[in-house]
Coordinates of N, CA and C in Angstrom, one line a residue:
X1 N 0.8 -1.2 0.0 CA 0.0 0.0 0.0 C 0.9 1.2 0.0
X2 N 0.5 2.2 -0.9 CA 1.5 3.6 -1.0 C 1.3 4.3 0.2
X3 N 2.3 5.2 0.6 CA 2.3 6.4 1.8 C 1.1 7.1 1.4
X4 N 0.6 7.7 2.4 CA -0.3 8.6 2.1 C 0.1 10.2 3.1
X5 N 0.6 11.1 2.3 CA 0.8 12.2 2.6 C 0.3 12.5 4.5
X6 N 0.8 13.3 5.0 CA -0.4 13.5 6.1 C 0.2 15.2 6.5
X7 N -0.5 15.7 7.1 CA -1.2 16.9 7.6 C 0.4 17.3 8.4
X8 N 1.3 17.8 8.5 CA 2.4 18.1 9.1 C 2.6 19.6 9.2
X9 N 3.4 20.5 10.6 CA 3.9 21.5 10.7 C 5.2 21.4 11.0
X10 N 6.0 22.7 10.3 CA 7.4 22.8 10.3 C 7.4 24.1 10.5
X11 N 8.6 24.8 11.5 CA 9.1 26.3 11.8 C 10.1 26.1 10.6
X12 N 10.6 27.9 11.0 CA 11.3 28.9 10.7 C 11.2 30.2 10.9
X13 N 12.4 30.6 10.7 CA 13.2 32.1 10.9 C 14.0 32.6 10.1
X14 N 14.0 34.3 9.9 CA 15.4 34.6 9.0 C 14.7 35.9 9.4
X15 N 16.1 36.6 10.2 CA 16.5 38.0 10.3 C 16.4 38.8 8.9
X16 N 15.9 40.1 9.2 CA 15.8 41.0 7.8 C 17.0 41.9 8.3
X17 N 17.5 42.3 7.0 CA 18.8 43.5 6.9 C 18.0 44.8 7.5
X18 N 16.6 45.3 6.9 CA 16.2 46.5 7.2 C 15.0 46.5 7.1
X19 N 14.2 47.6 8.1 CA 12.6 47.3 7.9 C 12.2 48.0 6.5
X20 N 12.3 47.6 5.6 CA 12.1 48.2 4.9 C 10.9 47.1 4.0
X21 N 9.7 47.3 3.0 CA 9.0 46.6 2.1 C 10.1 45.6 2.0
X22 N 11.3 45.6 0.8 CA 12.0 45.4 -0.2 C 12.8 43.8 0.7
X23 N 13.4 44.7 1.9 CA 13.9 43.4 3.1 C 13.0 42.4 3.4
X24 N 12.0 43.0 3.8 CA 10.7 42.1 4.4 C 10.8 41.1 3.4
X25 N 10.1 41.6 2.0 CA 10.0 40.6 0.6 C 11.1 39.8 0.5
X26 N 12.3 39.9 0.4 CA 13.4 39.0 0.2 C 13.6 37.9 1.6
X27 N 13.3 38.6 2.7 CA 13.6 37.5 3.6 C 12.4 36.3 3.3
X28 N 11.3 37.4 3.6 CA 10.2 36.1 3.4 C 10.3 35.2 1.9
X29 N 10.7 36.1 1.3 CA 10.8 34.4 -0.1 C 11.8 33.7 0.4
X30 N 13.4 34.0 0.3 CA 14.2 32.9 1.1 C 13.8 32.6 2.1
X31 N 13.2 32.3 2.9 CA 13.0 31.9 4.3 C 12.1 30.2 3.5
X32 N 10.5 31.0 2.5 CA 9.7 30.2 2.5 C 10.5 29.0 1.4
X33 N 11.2 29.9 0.5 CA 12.0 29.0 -0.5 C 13.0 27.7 -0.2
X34 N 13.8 28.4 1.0 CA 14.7 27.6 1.8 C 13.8 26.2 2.3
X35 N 12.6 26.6 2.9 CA 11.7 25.7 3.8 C 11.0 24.6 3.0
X36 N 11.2 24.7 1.8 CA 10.4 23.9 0.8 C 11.7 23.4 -0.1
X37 N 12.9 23.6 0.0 CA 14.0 22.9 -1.1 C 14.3 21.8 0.0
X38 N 14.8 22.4 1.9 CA 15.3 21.7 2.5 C 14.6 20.1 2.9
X39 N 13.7 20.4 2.7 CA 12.4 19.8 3.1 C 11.2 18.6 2.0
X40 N 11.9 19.2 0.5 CA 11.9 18.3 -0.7 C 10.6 18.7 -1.0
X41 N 9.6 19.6 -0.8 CA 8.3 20.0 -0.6 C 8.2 20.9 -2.4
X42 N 6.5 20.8 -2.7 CA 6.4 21.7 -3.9 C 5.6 22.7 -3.4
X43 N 5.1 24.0 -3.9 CA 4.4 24.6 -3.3 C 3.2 24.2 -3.3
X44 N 2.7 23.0 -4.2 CA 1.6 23.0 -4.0 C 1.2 22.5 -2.6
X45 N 2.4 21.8 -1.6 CA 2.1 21.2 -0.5 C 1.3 22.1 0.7
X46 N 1.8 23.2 0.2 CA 1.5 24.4 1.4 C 0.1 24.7 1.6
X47 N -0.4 24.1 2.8 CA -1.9 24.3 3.2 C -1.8 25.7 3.8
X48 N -1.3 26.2 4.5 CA -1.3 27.7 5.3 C 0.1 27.8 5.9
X49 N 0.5 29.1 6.3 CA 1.3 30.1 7.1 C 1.2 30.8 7.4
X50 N 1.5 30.5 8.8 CA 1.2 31.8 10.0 C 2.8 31.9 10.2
X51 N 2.7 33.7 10.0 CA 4.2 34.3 10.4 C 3.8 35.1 11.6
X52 N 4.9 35.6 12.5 CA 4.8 36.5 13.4 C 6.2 37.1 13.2
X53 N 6.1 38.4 13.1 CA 7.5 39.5 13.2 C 7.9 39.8 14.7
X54 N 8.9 40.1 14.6 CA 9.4 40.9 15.8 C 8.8 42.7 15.8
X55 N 8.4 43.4 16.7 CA 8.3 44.6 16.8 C 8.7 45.5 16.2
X56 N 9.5 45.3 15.7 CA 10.7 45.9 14.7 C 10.4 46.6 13.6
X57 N 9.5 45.3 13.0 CA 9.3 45.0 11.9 C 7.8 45.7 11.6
X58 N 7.7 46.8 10.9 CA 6.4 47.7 10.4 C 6.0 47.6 9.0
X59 N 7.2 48.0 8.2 CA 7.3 48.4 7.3 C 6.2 47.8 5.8
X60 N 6.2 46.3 6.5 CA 5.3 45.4 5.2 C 5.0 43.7 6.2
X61 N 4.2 43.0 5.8 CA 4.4 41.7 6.0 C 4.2 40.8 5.3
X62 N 5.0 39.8 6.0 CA 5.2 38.5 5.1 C 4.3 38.0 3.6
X63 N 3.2 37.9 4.7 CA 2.0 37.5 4.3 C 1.4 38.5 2.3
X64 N 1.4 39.7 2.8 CA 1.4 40.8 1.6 C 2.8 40.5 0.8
X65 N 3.9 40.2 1.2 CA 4.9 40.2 0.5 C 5.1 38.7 -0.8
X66 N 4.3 37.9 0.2 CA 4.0 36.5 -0.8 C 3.0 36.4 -1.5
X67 N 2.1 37.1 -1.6 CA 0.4 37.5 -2.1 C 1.0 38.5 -3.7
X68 N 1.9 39.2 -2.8 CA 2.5 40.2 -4.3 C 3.3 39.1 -5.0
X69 N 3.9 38.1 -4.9 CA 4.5 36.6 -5.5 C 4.2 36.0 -6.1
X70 N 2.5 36.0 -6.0 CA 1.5 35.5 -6.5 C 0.9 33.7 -5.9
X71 N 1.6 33.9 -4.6 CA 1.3 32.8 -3.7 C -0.4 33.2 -3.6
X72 N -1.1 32.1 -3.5 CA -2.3 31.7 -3.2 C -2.8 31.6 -1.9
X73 N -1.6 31.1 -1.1 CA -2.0 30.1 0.2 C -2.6 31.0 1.3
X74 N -3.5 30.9 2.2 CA -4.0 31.1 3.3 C -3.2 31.7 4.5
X75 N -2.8 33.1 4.5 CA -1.6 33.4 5.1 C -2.1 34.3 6.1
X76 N -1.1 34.0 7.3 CA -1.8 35.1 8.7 C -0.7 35.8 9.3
X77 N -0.6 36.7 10.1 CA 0.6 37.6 10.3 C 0.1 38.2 11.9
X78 N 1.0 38.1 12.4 CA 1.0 38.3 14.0 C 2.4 39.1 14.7
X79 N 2.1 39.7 15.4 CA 3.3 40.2 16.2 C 4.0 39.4 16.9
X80 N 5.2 39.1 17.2 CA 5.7 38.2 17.8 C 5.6 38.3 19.2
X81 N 5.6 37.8 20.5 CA 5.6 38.3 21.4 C 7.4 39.3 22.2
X82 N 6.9 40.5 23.0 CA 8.0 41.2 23.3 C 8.6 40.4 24.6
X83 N 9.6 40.4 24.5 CA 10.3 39.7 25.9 C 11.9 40.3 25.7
X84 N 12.6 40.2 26.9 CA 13.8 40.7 27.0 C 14.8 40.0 26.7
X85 N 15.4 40.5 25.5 CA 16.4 39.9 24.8 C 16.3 38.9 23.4
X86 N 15.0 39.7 22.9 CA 14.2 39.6 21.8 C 15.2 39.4 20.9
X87 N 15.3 38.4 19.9 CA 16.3 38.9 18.7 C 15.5 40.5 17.8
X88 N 15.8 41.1 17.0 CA 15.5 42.0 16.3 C 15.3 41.7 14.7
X89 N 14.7 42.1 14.4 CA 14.6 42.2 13.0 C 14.5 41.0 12.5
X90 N 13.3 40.0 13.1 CA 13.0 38.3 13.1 C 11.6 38.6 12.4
X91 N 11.5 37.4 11.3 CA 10.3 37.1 11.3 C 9.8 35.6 11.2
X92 N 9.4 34.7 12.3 CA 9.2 33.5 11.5 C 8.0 32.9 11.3
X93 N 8.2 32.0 11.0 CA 7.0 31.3 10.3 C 6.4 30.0 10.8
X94 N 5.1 29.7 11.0 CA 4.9 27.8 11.0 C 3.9 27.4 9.8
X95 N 4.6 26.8 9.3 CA 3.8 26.2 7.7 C 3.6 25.0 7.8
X96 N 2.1 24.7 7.6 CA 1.8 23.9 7.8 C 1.2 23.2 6.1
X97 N 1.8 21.8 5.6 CA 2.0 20.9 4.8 C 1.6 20.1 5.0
X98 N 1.3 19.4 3.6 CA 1.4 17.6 3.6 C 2.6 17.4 2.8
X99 N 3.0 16.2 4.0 CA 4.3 15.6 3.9 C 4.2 13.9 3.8
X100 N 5.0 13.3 3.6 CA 5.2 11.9 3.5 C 6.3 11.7 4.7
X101 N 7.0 12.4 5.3 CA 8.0 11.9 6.2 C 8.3 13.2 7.1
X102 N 9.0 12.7 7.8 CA 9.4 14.2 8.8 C 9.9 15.5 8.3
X103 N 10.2 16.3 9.1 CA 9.9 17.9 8.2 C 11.4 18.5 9.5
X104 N 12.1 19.0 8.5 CA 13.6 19.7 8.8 C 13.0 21.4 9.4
X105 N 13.0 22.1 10.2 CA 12.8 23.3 10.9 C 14.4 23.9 9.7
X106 N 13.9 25.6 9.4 CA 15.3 26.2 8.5 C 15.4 27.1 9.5
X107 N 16.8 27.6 9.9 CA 16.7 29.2 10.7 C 17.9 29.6 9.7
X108 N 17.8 30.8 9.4 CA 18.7 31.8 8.5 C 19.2 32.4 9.3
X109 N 19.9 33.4 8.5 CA 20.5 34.5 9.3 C 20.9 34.4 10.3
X110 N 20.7 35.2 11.3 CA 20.7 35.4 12.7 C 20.1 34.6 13.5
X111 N 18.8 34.4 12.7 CA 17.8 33.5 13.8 C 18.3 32.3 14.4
X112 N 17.4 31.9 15.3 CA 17.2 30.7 16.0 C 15.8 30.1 16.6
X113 N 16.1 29.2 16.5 CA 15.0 28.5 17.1 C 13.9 29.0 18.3
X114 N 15.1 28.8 19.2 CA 14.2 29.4 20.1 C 15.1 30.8 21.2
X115 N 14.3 31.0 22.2 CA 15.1 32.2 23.1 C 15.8 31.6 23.4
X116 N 16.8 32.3 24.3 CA 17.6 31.7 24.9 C 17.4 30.7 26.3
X117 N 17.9 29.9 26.5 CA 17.7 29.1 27.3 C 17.5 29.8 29.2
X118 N 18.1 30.8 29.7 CA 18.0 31.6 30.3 C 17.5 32.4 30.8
X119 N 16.3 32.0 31.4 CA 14.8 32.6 31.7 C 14.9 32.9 32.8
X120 N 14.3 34.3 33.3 CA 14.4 34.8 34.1 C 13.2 34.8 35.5
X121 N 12.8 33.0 35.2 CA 11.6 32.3 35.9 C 11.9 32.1 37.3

């Protein structure tokens, strides 16, 4: 019997050079580009993405920046939350796909996964 696709989410991140439309646009296609070569994915796989920016970030979002690309998909855009020792100029993403196997997380740039380990709990 063949694999049958199923319903999977994968992160990512990639710091922008500047708040600017033009940064926004370039991170968000490498980011989403990166997420779908590392990952063996076609676009058609992409059910939705929800991004969230860091505070930083005004200028444009993700979401509008892939829509101008002529991406179709179901896209939502959120502020990221503020906390101390925020990376800056983040924006990431959870995209959620159908996949046949496990799904690789991309972080660019600067980013990372997650805060730092060092909570002030």
């Amino acid at each position: 019997m063949p694999a049958v696709p199923a319903v999977r989410a994968v992160r990512g991140a990639n710091t922008v050079a500047e708040d600017t439309p033009r940064h926004i646009a370039a991170a968000t296609r490498e980011l989403v580009t990166e997420l779908l070569v590392r990952n063996g994915l076609e676009r058609e796989a992409v059910i939705s993405l929800l991004f969230t920016c860091s505070p930083d970030l005004t200028s444009d979002t993700p979401a509008l920046a892939l829509r101008e690309e002529g991406w179709e998909v179901p896209a939502l855009c959120a502020a990221d939350t503020v906390w101390a020792g925020a990376p800056a100029r983040t924006l990431r993403v959870l995209a959620h796909v159908t996949s046949y196997g496990p799904l690789a997380p991309v972080y660019l740039g600067d980013s990372a996964p997650t805060r730092p380990t060092q909570s002030p709990r």
